[in-house]
PDB file of C-alpha atoms in Angstrom:
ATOM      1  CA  UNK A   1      33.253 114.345 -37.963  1.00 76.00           C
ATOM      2  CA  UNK A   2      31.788 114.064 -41.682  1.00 87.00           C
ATOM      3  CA  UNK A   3      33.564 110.874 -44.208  1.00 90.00           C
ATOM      4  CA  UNK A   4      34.550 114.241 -45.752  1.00 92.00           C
ATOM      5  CA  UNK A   5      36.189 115.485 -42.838  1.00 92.00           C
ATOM      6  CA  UNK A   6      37.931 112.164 -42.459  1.00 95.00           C
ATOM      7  CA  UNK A   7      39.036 111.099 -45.889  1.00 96.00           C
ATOM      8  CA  UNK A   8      42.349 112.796 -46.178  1.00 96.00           C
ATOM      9  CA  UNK A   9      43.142 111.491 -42.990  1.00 96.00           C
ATOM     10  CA  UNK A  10      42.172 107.907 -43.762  1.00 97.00           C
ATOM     11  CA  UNK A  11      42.579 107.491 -47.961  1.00 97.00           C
ATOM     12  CA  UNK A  12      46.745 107.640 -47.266  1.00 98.00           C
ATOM     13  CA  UNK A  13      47.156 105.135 -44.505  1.00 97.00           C
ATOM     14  CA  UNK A  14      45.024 103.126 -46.531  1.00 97.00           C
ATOM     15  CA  UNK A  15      47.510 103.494 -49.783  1.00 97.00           C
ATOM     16  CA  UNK A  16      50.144 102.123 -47.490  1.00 96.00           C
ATOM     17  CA  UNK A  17      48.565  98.481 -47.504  1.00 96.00           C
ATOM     18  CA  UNK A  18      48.214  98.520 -50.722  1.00 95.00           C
ATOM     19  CA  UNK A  19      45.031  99.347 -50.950  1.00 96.00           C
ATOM     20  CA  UNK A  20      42.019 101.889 -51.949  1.00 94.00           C
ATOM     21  CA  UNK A  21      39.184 103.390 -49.997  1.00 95.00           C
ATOM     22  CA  UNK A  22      35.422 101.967 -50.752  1.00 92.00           C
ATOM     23  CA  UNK A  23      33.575 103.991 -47.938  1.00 93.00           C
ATOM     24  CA  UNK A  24      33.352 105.643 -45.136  1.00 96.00           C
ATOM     25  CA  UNK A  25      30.216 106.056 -43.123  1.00 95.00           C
ATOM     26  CA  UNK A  26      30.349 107.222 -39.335  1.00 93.00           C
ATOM     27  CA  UNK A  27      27.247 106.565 -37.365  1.00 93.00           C
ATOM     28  CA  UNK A  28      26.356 107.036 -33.227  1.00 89.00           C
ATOM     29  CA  UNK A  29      27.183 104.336 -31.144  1.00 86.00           C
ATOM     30  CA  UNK A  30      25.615 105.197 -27.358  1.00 88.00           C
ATOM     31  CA  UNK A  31      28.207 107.507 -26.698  1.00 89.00           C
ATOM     32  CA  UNK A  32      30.836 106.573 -29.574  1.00 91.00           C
ATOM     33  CA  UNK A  33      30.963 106.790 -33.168  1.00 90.00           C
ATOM     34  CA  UNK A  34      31.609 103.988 -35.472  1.00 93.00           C
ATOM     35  CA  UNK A  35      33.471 105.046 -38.018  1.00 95.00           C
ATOM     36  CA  UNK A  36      33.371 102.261 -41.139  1.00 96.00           C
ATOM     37  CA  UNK A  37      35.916 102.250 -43.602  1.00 97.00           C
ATOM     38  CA  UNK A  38      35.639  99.831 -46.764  1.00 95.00           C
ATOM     39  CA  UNK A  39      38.641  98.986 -48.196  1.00 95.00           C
ATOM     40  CA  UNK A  40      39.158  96.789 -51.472  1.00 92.00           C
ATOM     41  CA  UNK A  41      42.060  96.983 -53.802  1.00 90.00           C
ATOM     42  CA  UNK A  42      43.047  99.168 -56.971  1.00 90.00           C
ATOM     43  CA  UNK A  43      40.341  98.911 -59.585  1.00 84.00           C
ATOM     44  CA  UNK A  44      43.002  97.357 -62.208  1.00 84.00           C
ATOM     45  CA  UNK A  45      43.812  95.156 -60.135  1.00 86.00           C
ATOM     46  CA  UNK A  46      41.967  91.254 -60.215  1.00 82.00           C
ATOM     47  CA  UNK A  47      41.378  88.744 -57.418  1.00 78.00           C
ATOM     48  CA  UNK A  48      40.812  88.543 -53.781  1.00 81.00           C
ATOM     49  CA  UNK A  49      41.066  91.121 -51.347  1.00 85.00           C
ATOM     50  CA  UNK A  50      44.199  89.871 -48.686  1.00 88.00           C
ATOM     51  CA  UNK A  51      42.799  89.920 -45.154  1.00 91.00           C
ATOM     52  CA  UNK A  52      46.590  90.630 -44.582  1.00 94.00           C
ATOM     53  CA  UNK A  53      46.478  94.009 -46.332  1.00 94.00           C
ATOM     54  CA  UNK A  54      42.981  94.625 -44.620  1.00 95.00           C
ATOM     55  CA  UNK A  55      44.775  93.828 -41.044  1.00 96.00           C
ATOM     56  CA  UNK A  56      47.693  96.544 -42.234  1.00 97.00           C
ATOM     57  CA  UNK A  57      45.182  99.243 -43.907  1.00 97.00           C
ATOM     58  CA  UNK A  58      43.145  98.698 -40.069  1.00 97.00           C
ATOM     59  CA  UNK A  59      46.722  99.491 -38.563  1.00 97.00           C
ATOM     60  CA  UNK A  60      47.961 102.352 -40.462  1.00 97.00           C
ATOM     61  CA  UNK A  61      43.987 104.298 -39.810  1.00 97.00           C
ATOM     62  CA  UNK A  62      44.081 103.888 -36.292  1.00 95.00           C
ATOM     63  CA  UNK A  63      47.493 105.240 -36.445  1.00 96.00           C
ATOM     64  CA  UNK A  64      46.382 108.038 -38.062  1.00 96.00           C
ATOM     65  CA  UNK A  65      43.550 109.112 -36.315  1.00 94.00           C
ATOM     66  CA  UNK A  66      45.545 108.930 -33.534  1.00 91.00           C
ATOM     67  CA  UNK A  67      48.346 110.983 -34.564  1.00 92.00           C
ATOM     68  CA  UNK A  68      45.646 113.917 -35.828  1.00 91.00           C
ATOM     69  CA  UNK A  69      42.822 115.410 -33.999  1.00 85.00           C
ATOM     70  CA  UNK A  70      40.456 115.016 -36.822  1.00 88.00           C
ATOM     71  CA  UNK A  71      38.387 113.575 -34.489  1.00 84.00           C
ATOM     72  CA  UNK A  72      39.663 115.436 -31.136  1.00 81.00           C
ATOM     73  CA  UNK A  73      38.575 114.157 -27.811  1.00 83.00           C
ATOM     74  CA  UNK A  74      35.593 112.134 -29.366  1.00 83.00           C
ATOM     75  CA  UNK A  75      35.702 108.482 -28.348  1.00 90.00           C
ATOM     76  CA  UNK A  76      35.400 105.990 -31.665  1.00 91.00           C
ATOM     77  CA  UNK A  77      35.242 102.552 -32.778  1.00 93.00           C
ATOM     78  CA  UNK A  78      37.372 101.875 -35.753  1.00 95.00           C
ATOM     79  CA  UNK A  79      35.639  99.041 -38.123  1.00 96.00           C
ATOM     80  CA  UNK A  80      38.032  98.260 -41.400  1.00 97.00           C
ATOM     81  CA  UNK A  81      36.738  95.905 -43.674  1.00 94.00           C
ATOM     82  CA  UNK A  82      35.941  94.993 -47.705  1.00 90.00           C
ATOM     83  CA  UNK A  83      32.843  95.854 -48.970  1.00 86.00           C
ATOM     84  CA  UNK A  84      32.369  91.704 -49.358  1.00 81.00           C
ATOM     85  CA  UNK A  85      30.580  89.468 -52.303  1.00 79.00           C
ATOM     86  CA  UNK A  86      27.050  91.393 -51.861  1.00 83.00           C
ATOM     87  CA  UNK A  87      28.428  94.964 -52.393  1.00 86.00           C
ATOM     88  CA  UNK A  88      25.992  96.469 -55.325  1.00 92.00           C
ATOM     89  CA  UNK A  89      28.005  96.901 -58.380  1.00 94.00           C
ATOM     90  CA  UNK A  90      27.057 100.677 -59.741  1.00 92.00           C
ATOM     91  CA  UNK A  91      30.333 102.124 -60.553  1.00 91.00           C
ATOM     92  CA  UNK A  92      33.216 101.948 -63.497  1.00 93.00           C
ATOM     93  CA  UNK A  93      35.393 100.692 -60.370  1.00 90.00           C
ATOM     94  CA  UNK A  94      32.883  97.861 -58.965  1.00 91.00           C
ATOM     95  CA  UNK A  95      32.593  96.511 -62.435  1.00 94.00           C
ATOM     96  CA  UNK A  96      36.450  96.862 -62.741  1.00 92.00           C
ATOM     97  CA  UNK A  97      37.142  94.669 -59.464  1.00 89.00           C
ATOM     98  CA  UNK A  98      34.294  92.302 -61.206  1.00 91.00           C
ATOM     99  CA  UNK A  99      36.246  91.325 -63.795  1.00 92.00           C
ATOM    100  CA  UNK A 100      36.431  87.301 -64.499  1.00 91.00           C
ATOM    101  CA  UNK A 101      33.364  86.906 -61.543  1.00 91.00           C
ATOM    102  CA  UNK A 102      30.017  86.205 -62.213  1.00 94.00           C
ATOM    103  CA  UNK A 103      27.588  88.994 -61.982  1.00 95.00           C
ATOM    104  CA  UNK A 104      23.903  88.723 -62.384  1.00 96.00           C
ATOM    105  CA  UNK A 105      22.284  92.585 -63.589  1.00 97.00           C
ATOM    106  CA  UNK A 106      19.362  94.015 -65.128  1.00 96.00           C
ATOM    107  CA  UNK A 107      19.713  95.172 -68.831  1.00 96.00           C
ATOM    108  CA  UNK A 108      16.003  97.127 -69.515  1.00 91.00           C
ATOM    109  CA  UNK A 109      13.681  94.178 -69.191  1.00 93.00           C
ATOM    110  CA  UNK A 110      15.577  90.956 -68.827  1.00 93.00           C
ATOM    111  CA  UNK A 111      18.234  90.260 -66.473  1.00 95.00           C
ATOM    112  CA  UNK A 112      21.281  89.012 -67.622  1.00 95.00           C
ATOM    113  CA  UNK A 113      24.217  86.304 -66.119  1.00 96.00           C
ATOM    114  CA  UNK A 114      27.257  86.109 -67.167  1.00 96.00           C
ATOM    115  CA  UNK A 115      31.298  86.394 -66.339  1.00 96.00           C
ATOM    116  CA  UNK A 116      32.208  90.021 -67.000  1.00 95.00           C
ATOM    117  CA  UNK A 117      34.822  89.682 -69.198  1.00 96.00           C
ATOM    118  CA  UNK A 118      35.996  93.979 -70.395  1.00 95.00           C
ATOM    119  CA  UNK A 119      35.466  96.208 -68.675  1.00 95.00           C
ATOM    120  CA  UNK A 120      35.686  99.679 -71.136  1.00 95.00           C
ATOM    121  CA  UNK A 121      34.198 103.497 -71.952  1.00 96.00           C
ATOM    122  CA  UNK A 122      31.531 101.662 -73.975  1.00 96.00           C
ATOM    123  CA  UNK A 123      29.999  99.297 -71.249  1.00 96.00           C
ATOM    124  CA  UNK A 124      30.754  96.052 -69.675  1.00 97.00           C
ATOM    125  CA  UNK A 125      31.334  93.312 -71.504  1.00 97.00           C
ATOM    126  CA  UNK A 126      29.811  89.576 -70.655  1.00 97.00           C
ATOM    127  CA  UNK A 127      30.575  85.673 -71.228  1.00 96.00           C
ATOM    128  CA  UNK A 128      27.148  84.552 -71.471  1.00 95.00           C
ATOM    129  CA  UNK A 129      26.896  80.837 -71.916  1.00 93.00           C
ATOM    130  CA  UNK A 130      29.741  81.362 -74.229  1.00 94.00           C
ATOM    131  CA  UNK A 131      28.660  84.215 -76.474  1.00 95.00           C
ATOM    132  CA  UNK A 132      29.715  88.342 -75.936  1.00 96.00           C
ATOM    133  CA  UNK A 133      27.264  90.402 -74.936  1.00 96.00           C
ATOM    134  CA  UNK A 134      27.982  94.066 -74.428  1.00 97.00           C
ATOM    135  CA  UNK A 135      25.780  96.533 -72.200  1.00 97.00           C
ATOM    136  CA  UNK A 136      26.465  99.958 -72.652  1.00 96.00           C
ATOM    137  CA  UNK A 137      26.514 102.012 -69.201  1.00 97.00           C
ATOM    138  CA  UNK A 138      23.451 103.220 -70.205  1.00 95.00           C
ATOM    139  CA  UNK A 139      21.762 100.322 -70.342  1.00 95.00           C
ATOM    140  CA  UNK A 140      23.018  98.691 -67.378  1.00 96.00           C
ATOM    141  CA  UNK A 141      20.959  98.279 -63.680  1.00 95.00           C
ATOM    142  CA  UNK A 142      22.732  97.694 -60.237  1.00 96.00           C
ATOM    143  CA  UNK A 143      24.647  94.189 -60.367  1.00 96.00           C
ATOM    144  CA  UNK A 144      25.052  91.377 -58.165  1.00 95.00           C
ATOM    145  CA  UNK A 145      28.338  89.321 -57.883  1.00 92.00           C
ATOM    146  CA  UNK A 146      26.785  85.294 -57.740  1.00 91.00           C
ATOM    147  CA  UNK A 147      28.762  83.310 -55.246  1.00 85.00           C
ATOM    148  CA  UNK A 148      30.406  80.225 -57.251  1.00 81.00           C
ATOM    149  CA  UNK A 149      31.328  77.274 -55.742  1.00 76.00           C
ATOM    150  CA  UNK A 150      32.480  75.378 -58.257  1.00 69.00           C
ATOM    151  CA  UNK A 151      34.189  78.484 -60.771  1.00 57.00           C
ATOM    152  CA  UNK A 152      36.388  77.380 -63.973  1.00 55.00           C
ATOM    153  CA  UNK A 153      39.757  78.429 -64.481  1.00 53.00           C
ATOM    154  CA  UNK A 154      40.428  82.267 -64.932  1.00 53.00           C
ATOM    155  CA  UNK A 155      40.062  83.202 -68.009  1.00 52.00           C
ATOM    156  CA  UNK A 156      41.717  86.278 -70.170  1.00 53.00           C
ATOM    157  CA  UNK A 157      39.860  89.741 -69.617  1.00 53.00           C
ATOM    158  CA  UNK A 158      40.324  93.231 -70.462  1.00 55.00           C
ATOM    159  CA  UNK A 159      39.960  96.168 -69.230  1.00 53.00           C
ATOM    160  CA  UNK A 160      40.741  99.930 -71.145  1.00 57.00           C
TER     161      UNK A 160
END
């Protein structure tokens, strides 16, 4: 049982809430495996993951694994969840789901903080203290989403 093995199985139940596949990892448990699935939505889509749709896309999986034998007689634990605020932001579809949140990321030598604001082929595009900055892909390091506890009113964004 390989997140290869599984993913056919598991990316369509997922669909059915809604939602898309993050990860899947499957790791020994004493006897078990724990199979993790991250789920988050569509990358053009903006705002909060619904614990609702995370409830349904945890239904419809172990439905599915049930109704297969993907996994045959092996004994499992079935963990569903979102990849949550500290997930590393490497990929076109992290930065997508980033959009409007602010993201803290290393551009060569400085670091930079700001709202993403586009999200494009060219780079990501940021609010910083109230000025556009854009960082080609090239240029960008592995960013953080910073917890705000006080965050403005959404603003317009892009993405292309």
């Amino acid at each position: 049982m390989t997140p290869e093995t599984l993913r056919p199985v598991i990316e369509p139940a997922v669909a059915t809430a809604g939602l898309t596949v993050d990860s899947i990892s499957v790791a020994a448990a004493g006897k078990r495996k724990l199979l993790r699935v991250f789920v988050d939505l569509p990358a053009d889509r903006i705002g909060p993951l619904d614990l609702e749709a995370v409830a349904q896309a945890s239904a419809a999986v172990s439905r599915s694994l049930d109704d297969t034998d993907v996994l045959g007689d092996q004994p499992y634990v079935l963990e569903v969840s979102s990849p949550g605020v500290d997930r590393p932001l490497t990929e076109r579809r992290h930065w997508m789901r980033a959009r409007t949140m602010m993201v803290r990321v290393p551009v060569g030598p400085q670091t930079v903080t700001g709202r993403v604001t586009k999200v494009d082929d060219d780079g990501v595009q940021f609010d910083v203290s109230g000025s556009a900055r854009m960082v080609s892909w090239q240029e960008l390091g592995v960013g953080r989403i910073q917890v705000e506890f006080d965050r403005p009113v959404q603003q317009d964004v892009t993405s292309e």
